[in-house]
Coordinates of C-alpha atoms and ligand atoms in Angstrom, one line a residue:
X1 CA 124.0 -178.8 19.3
X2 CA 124.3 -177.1 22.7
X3 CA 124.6 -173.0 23.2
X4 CA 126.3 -171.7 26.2
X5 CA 126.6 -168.5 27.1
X6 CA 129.6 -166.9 29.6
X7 CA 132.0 -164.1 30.1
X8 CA 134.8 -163.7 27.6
X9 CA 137.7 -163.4 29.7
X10 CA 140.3 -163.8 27.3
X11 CA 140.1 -163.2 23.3
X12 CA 139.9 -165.3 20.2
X13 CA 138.3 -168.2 18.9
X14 CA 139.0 -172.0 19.0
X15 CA 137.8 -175.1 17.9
X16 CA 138.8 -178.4 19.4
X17 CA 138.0 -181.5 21.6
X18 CA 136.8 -181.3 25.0
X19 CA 139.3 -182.7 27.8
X20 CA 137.0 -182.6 30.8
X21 CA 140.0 -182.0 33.6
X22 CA 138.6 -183.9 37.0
X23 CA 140.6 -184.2 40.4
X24 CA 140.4 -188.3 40.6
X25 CA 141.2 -187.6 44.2
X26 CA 138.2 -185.0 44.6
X27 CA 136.4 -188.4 44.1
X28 CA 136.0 -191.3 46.9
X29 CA 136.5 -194.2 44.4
X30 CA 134.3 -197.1 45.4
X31 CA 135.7 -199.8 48.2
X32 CA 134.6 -203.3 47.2
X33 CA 135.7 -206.7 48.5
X34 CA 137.0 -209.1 45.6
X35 CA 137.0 -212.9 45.5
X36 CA 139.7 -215.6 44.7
X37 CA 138.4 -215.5 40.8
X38 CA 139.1 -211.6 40.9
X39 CA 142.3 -211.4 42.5
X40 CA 144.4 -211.7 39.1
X41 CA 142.8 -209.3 37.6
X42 CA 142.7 -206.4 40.3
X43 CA 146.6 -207.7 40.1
X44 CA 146.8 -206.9 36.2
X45 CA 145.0 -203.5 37.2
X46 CA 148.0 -202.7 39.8
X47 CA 150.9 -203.5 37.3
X48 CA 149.2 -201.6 34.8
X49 CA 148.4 -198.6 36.3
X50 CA 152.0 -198.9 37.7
X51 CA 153.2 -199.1 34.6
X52 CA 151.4 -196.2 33.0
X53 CA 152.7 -193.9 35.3
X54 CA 155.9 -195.3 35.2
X55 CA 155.7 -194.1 31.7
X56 CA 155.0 -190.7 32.0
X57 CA 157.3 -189.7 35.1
X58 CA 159.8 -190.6 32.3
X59 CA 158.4 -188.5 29.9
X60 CA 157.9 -185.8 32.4
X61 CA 161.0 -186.0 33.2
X62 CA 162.6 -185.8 30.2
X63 CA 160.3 -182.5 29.3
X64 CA 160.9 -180.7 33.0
X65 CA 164.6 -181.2 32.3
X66 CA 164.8 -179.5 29.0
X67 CA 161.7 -176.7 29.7
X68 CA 163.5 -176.3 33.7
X69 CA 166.6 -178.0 34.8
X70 CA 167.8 -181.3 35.8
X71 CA 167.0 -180.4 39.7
X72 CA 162.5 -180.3 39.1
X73 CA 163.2 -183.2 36.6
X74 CA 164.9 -185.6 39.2
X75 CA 161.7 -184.8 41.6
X76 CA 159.8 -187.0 38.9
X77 CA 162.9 -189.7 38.4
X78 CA 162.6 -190.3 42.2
X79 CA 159.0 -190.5 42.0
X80 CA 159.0 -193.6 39.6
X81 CA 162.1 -194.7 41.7
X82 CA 159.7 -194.8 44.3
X83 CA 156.5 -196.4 42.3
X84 CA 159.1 -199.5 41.1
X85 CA 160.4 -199.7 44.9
X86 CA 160.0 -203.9 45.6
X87 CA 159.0 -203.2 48.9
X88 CA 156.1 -200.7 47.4
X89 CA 154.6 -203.4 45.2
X90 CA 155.1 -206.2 47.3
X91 CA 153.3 -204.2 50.0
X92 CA 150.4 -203.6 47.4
X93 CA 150.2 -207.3 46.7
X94 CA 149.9 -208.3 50.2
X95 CA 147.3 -206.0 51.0
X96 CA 145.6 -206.9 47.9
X97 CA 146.0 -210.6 49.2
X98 CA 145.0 -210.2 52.7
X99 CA 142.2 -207.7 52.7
X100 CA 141.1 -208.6 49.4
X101 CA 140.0 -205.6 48.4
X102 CA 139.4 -203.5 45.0
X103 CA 142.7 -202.2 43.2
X104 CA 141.7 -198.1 44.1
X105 CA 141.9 -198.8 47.6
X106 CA 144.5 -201.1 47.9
X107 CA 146.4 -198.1 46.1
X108 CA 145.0 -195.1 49.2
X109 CA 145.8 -197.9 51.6
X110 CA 149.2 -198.6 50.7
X111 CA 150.3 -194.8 49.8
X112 CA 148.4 -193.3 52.5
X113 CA 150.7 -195.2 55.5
X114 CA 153.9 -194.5 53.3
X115 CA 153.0 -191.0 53.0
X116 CA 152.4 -191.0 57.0
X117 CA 155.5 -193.1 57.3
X118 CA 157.4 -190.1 55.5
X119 CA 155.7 -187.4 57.5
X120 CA 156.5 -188.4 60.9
X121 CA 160.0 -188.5 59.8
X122 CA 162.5 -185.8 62.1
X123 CA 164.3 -184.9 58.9
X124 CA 162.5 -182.3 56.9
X125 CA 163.9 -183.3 53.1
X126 CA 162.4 -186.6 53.9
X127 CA 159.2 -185.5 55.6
X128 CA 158.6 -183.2 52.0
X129 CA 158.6 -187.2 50.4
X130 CA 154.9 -187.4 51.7
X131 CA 153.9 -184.9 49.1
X132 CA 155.3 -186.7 46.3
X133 CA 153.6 -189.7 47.9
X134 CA 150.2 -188.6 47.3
X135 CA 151.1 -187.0 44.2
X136 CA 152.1 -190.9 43.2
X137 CA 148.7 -192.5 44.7
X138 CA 146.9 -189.3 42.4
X139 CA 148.4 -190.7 39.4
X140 CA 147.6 -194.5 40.2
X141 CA 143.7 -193.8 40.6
X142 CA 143.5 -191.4 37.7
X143 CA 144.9 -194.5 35.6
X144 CA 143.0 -196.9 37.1
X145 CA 139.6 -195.2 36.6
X146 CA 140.3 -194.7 32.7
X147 CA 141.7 -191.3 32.9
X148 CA 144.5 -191.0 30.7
X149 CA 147.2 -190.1 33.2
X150 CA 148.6 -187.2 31.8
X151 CA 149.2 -184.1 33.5
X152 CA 147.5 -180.8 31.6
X153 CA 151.0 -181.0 29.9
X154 CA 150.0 -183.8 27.6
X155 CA 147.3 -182.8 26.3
X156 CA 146.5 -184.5 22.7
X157 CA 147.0 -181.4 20.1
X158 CA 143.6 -179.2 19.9
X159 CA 142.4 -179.2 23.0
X160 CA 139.6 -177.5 24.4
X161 CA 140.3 -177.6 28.2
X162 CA 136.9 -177.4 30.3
X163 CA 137.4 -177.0 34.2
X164 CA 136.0 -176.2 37.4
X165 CA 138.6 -173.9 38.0
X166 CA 142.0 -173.9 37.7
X167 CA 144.9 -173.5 39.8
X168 CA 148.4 -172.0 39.4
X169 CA 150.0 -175.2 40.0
X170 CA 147.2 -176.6 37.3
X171 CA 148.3 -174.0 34.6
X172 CA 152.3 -174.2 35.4
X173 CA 151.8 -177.3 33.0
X174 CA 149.6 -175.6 30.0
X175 CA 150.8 -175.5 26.7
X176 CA 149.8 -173.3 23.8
X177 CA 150.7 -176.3 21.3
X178 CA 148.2 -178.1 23.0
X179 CA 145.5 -176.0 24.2
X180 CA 143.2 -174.1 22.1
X181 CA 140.8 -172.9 24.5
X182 CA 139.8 -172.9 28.0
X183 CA 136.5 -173.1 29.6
X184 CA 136.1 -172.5 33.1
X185 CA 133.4 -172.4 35.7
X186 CA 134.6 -169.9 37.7
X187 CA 137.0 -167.6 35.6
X188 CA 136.2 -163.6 36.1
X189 CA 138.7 -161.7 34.4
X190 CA 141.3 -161.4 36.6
X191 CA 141.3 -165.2 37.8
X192 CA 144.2 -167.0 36.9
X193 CA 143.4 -168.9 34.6
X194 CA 142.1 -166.3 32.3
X195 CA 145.3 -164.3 33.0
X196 CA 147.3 -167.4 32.1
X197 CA 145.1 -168.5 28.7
X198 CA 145.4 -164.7 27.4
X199 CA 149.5 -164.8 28.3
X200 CA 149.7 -167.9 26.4
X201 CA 147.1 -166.1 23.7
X202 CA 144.5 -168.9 24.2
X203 CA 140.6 -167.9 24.1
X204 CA 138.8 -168.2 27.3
X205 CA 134.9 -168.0 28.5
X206 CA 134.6 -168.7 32.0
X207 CA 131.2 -167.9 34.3
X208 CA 129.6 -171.1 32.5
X209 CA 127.8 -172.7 35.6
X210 CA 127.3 -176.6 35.7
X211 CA 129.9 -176.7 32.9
X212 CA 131.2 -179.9 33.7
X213 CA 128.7 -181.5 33.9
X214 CA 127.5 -180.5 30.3
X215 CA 130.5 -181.1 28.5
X216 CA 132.2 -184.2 28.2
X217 CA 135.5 -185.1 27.0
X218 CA 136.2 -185.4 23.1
X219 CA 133.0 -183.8 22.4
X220 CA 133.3 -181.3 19.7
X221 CA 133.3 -177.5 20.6
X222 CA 133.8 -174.1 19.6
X223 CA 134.7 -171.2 21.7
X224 CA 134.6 -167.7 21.2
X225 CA 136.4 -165.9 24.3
X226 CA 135.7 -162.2 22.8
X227 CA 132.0 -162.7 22.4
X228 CA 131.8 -165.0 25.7
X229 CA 129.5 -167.8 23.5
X230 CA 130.0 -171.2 23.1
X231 CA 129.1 -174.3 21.2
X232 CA 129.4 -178.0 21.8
X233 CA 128.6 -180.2 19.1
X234 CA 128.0 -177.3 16.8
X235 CA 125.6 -178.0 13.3
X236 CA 127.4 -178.0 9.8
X237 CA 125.6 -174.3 9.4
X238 CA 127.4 -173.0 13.1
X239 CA 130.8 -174.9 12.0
X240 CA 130.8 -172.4 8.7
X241 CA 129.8 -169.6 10.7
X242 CA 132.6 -170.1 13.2
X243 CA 134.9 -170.7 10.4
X244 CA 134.2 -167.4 8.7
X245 CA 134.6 -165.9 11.6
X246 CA 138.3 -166.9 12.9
X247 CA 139.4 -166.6 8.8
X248 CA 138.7 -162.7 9.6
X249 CA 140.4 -162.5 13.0
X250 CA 143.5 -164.9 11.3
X251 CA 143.7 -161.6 8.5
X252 CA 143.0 -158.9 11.2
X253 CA 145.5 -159.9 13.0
X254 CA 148.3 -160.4 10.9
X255 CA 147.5 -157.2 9.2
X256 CA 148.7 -155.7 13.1
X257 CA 151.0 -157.6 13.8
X258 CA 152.7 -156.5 10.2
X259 CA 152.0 -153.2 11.6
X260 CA 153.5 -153.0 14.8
X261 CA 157.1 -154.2 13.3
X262 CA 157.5 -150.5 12.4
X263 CA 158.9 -149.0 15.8
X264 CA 157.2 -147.0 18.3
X265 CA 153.8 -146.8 19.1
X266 CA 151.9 -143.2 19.0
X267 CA 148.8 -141.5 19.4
X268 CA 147.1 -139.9 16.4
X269 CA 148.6 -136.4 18.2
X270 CA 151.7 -137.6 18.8
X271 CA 152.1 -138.8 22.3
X272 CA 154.2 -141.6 22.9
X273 CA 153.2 -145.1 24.6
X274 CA 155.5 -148.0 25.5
X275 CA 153.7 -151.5 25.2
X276 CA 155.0 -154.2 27.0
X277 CA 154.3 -157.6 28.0
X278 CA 153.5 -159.5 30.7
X279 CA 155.5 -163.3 30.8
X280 CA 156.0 -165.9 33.2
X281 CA 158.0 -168.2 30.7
X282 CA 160.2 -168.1 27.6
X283 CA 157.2 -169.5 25.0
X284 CA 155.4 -166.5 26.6
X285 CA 158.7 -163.9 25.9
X286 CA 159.2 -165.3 21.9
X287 CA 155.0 -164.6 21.7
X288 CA 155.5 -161.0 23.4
X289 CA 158.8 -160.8 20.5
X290 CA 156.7 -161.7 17.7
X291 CA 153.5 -159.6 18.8
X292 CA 155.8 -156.6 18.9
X293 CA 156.3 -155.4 22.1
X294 CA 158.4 -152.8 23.6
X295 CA 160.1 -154.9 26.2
X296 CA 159.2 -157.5 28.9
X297 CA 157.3 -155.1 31.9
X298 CA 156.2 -158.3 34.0
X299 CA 157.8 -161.3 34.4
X300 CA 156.0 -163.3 36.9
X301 CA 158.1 -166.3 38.4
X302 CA 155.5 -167.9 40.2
X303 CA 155.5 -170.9 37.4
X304 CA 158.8 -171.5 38.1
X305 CA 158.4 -171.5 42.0
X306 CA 155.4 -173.4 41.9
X307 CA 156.3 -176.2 39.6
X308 CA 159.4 -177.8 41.5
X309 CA 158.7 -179.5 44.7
X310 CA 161.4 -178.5 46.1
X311 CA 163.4 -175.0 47.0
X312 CA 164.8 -174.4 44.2
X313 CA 168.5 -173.2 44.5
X314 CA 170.0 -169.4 43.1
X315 CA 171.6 -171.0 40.2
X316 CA 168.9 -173.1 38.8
X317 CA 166.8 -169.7 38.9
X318 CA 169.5 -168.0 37.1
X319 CA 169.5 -170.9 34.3
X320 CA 166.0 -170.5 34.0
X321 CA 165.6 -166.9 33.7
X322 CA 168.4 -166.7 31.5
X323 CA 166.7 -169.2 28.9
X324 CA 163.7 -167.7 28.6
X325 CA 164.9 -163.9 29.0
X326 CA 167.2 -165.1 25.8
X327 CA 164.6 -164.0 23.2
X328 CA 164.3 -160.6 24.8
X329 CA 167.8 -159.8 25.3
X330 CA 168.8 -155.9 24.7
X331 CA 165.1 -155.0 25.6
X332 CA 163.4 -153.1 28.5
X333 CA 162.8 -156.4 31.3
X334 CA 161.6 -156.4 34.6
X335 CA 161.4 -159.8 36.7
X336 CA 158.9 -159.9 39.8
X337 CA 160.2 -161.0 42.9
X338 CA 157.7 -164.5 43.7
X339 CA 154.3 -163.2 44.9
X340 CA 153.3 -166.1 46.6
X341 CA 151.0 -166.6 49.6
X342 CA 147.3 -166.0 49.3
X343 CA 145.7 -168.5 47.0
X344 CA 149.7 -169.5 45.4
X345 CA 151.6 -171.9 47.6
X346 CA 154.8 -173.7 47.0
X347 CA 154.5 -176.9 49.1
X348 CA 157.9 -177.0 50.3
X349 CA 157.1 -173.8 52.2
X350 CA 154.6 -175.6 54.2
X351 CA 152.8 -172.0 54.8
X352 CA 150.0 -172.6 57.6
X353 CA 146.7 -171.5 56.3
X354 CA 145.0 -168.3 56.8
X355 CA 141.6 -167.0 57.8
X356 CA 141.8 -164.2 54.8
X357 CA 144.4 -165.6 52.7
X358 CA 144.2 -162.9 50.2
X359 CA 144.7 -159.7 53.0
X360 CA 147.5 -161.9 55.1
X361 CA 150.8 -163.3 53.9
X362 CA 151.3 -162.9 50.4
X363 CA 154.5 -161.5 47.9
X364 CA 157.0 -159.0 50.0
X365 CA 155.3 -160.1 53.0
X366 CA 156.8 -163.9 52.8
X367 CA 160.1 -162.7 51.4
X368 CA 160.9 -160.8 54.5
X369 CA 159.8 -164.2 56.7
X370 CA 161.5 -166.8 54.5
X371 CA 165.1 -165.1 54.2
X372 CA 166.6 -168.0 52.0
X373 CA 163.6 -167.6 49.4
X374 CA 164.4 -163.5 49.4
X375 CA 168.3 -164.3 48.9
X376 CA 168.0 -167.2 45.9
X377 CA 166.0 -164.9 44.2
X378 CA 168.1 -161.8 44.1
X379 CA 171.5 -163.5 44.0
X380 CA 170.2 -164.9 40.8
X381 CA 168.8 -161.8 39.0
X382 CA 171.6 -160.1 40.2
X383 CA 174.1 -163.2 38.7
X384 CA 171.7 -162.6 35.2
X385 CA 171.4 -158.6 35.7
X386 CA 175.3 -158.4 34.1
X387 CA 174.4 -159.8 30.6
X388 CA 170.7 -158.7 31.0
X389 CA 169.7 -155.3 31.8
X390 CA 167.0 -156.3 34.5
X391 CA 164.6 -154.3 36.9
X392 CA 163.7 -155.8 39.7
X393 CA 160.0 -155.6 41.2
X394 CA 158.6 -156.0 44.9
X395 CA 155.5 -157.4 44.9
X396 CA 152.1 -156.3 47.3
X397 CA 154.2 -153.5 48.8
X398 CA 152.0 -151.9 51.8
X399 CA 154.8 -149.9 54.1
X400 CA 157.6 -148.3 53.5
X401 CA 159.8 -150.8 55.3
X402 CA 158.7 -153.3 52.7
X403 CA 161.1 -152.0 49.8
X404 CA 163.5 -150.8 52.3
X405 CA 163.7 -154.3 53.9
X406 CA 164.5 -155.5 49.9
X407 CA 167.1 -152.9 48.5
X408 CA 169.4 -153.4 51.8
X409 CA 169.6 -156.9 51.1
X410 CA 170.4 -156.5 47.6
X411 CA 173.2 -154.0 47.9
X412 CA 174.4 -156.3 50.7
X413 CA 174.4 -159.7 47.8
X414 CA 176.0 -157.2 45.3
X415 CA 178.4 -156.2 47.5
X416 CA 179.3 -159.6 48.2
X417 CA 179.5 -160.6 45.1
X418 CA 181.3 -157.7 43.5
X419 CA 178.8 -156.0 41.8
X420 CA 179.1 -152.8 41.5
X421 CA 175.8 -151.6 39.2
X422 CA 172.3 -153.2 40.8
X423 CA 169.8 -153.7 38.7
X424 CA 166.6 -151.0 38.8
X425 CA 164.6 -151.4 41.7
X426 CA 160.7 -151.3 41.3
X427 CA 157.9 -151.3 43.9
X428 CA 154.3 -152.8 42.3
X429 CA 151.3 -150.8 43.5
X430 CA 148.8 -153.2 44.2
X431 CA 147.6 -151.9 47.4
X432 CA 145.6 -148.2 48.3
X433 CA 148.2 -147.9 51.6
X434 CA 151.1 -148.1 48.1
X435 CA 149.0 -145.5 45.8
X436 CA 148.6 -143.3 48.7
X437 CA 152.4 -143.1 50.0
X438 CA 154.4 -142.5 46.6
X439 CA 156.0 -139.5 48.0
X440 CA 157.5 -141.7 50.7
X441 CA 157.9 -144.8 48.5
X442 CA 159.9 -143.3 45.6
X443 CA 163.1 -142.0 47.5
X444 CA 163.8 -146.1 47.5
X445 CA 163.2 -146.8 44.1
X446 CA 163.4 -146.3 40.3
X447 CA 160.5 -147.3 38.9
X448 CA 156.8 -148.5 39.5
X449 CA 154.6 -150.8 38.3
X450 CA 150.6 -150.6 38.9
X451 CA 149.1 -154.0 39.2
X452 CA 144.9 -153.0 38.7
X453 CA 143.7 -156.2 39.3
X454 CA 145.0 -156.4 43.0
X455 CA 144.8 -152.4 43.1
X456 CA 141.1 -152.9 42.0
X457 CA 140.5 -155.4 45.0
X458 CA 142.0 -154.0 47.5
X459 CA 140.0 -150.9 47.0
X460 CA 137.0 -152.2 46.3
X461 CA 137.0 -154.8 48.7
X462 CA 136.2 -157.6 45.9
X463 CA 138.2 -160.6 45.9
X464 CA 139.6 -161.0 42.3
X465 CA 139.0 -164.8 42.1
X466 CA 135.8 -164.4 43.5
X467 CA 132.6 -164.0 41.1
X468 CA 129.7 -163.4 43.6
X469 CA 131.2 -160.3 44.2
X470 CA 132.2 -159.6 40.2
X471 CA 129.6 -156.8 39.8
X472 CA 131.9 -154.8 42.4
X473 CA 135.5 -155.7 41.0
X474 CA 135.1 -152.8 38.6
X475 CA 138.6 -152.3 37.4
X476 CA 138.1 -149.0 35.7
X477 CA 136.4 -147.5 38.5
X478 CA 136.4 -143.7 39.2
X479 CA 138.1 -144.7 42.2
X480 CA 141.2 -146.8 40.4
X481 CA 142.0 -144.2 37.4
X482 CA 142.1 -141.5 40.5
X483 CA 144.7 -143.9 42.4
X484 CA 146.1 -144.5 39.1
X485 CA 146.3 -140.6 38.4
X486 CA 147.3 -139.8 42.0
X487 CA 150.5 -142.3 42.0
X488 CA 151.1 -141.1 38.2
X489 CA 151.6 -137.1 39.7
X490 CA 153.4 -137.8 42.9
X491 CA 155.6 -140.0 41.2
X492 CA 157.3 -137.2 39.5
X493 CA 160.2 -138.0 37.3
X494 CA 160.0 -141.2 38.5
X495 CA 158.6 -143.8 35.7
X496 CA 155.1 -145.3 36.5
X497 CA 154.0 -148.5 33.8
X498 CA 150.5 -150.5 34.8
X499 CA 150.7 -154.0 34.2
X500 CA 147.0 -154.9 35.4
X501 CA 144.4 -156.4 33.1
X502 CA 143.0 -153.1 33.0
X503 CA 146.1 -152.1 30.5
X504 CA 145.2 -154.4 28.0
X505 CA 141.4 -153.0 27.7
X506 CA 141.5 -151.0 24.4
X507 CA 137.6 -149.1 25.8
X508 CA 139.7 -147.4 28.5
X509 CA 143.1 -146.8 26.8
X510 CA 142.2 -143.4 26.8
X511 CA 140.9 -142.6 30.0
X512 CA 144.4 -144.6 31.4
X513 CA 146.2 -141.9 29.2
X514 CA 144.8 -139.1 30.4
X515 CA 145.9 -140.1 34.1
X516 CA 149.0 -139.8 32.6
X517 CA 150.1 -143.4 31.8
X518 CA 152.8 -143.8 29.0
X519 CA 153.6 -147.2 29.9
X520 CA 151.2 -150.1 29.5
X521 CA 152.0 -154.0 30.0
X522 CA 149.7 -156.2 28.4
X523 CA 149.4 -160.3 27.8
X524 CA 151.6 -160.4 24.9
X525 CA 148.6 -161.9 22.7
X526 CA 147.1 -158.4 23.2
X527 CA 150.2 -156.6 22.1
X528 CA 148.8 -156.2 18.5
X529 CA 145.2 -154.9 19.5
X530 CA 146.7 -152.7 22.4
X531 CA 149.1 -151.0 19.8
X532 CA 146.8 -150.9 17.2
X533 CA 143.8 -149.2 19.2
X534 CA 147.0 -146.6 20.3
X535 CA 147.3 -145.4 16.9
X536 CA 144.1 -144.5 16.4
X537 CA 143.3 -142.3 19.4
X538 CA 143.4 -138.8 19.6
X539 CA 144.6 -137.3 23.4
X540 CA 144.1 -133.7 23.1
X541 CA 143.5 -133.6 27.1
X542 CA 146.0 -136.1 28.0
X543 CA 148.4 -135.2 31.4
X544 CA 152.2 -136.1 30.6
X545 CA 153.9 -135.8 27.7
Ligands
PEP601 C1 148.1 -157.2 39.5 O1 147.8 -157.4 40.6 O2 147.5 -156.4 38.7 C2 149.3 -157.9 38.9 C3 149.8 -157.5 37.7 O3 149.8 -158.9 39.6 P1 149.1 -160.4 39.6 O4 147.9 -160.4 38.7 O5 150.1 -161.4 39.3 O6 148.7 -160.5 41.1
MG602 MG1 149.1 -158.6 41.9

């Protein structure tokens, strides 16, 4: 039995089987000539490992199409297209054959030069091709070096995922009926992947350093993400122990949840809060429904953006916000406009890399570069905004110009397409330049939404994702709740919600109420403990009422 001790990033407790998540590409896989007597069996490894993945770009397929649309699932049916291609595996046998080399890199040979071949192409559909490529030559070495060639989608039920880190294109493919917990090298609190596993109401520890290589897959382990502890191979004695334990949050939690059916949500004087939940799918809006929220106050499309290889069009972003806005029809909703750039990149945008990602091109600040991404998106909330009642919100707003530059182009699409009542319009205040220029900011809009965990490193100049500096990203700093109180007065009648981490911390409720917040928006796995922790507060000196 092992011990480990980290940061609890996102609440509950787990037990499962390890799946050790490795990059086979991360890894230069050994080059080894073969001999005459080898030569059928490096041929047996080919087929195989082309048949593997044959087999699950079918089932991805098949899964993408029912979760998406039929335009992401026909990225994977042209994929395996691709893998069966004669000319592909005849090329692979003759360069097995002539170089006689090991299967691994006959496999970067071959797919290296096609992916080249596909690059230097003049048409740019084609030229995306060499992404998919690689994507393909991925999937053949992770199946020839034993590694079950699933994507984090198929993970076998009760699985504890362990990684270095993870990345939103990683997490697009987590599944809550898979996953149990999450354990992550690097994973502050406002890391993605600890946002993602407390959305999806998965326990997290992250901050666990040499974790992978400590754990190993299908090893035994308990996690406790409130506590930050965990246990691989735990004794009969720890087992019990744990098992006590989650039997107590099981019955806490249904005892809120049973609560929080009953409408409303106030504090023990009588001042009303609105507790909302942050999405970015529809297994994330039926969780936010059963937990009880108030409405959807985030929906984050990144997901959606960053899980098709190609630009997706208006209309499959309509299909897909209206399937998974279904369970929360007739309630409060606001969708975010993609916040991409930074450390989140599509790779059909082909966005050139920065020196400081994270203060260059990121959310409003691609949409007004990339016109056609700007124009899917709000032709297809405003197509869903007639049986929906939708906000709209601008992500990473800086300047003025930035929600102006959005608005004109939606009345323009409404115009042209005959509606007459647009949707709200919303600007996120994630940056100090934003918290400090409400007066200006709020003759353009009809809401606002505070996102702390940008808010919080943009002031304290401490990259979110980034844990040497985690002893500075202080997200209920004297600083923030005066930002946060500051945007909250100049804002007037106009509504202000927070949708940061920072709303779902029940030790600072309080001091966020007496700013004058009303409106919180939470991962719906914290609705329960948000609402509950409401009731029992008393806010004599609390601002708005
Ligand atoms: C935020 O910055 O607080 C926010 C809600 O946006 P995201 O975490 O998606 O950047
Ligand atoms: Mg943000």
């Amino acid at each position: 039995m092992l011990k480990l001790i980290g940061k609890g990033v996102s609440p509950g407790m787990a037990q499962g089987k390890a799946f050790v998540y490795k990059d086979a590409l991360l890894r230069d896989s050994e080059l080894y000539l073969i001999d005459d007597s080898q030569l059928d069996d490096e041929k047996k490894r080919i087929k195989k490992a082309i048949d593997d993945v044959s087999k699950c770009l079918t089932i991805d397929a098949e899964q993408i199409e029912g979760k998406i649309g039929k335009q992401s699932a026909d990225i994977f049916r042209a994929q395996k297209a691709i893998l069966q291609d004669s000319h592909v595996i005849n090329e692979m046998n003759r360069t097995l054959e002539t170089k006689m080399i090991n299967a691994e890199q006959v496999v970067r040979t071959v797919f290296r030069l096609l992916a080249r071949r596909f690059r230097d192409l003049d048409n740019e559909v084609l030229r995306e091709r060499g992404d998919d490529i690689d994507d393909l030559s991925r999937r053949l070495l992770l199946s020839l070096a034993g590694i079950h060639a699933h994507s984090l989608e198929h993970l076998p039920a009760n699985t504890v995922l362990v990684a270095r880190r993870l990345l939103p294109s990683d997490t697009v493919f987590l599944s809550r009926s898979s996953t149990v917990g999450v354990l992550a090298e690097f994973a502050g609190p406002a890391a993605h992947a600890a946002l993602l596993a407390r959305e999806l109401g998965i326990p997290c520890v992250g901050g666990i350093p040499d974790l992978l290589e400590t754990v190993h897959t299908g090893e035994v382990v308990l996690v406790d993400g409130t506590m930050g502890a965990v246990v691989i191979n735990p004794s009969r004695q720890a087992l019990q122990k744990h098992n006590k334990a989650f039997e107590e949050v099981r019955k806490r939690r249904e005892t809120m949840v049973c609560v929080n059916t009953v409408e409303g949500t106030s504090t023990v004087d009588g001042i009303e809060v609105s507790v909302m939940a942050n999405v970015r799918s529809r297994e994330d809006v039926e969780l936010a429904m059963q937990c009880g929220a108030d409405g959807i106050g985030l929906f984050r499309t990144e997901p959606f953006f960053l899980s098709t290889k190609h630009f997706p069009s208006d209309k499959a972003f309509a299909m897909f916000l209206r399937n998974s806005l279904e369970p929360a029809r007739g309630r409060h909703i606001d969708v975010r406009l993609l916040d991409i750039g930074a450390d989140k990149n599509p790779i059909y945008l082909h966005l050139p890399p920065e020196p400081d990602p994270f203060l260059g091109r990121r959310g409003v600040r691609v949409l007004r570069e990339y016109p056609d991404l700007l124009a899917a998106q709000l032709r297809a909330i405003l197509e869903v905004s007639q049986e929906f009642g939708i906000g709209v919100l601008i992500p990473m707003v800086t300047i003025e110009s930035d929600v102006v530059h959005v608005v004109s182009w939606l009345k323009q699409f409404a115009s042209e397409m005959g509606i007459r009542e647009l949707p709200r319009i919303g600007a996120m205040i994630e940056t100090p330049a934003a918290a400090l220029s409400i007066a200006s900011l709020k003759a353009h809009v009809d809401f606002f939404s505070i996102g702390s965990n940008d808010l919080t490193q943009y002031t304290m100049a401490a990259g979110r994702e980034n844990p040497l500096v985690a002893k500075y990203f202080i997200d209920d700093h004297p600083a923030i709740l005066r930002l946060i109180e500051l945007v909250v007065r100049e804002s007037g009648t106009t509504p202000v919600s927070i949708c940061g981490e920072l709303a779902g911390r029940v030790d600072v409720i309080l001091k966020l109420l007496k700013t004058g917040i009303r409106s919180l928006s939470v991962a719906a796995s914290l609705v329960p403990d948000v609402k509950f922790a409401i009731r029992g507060i008393e806010n004599k000196k609390g601002r708005k009422s």
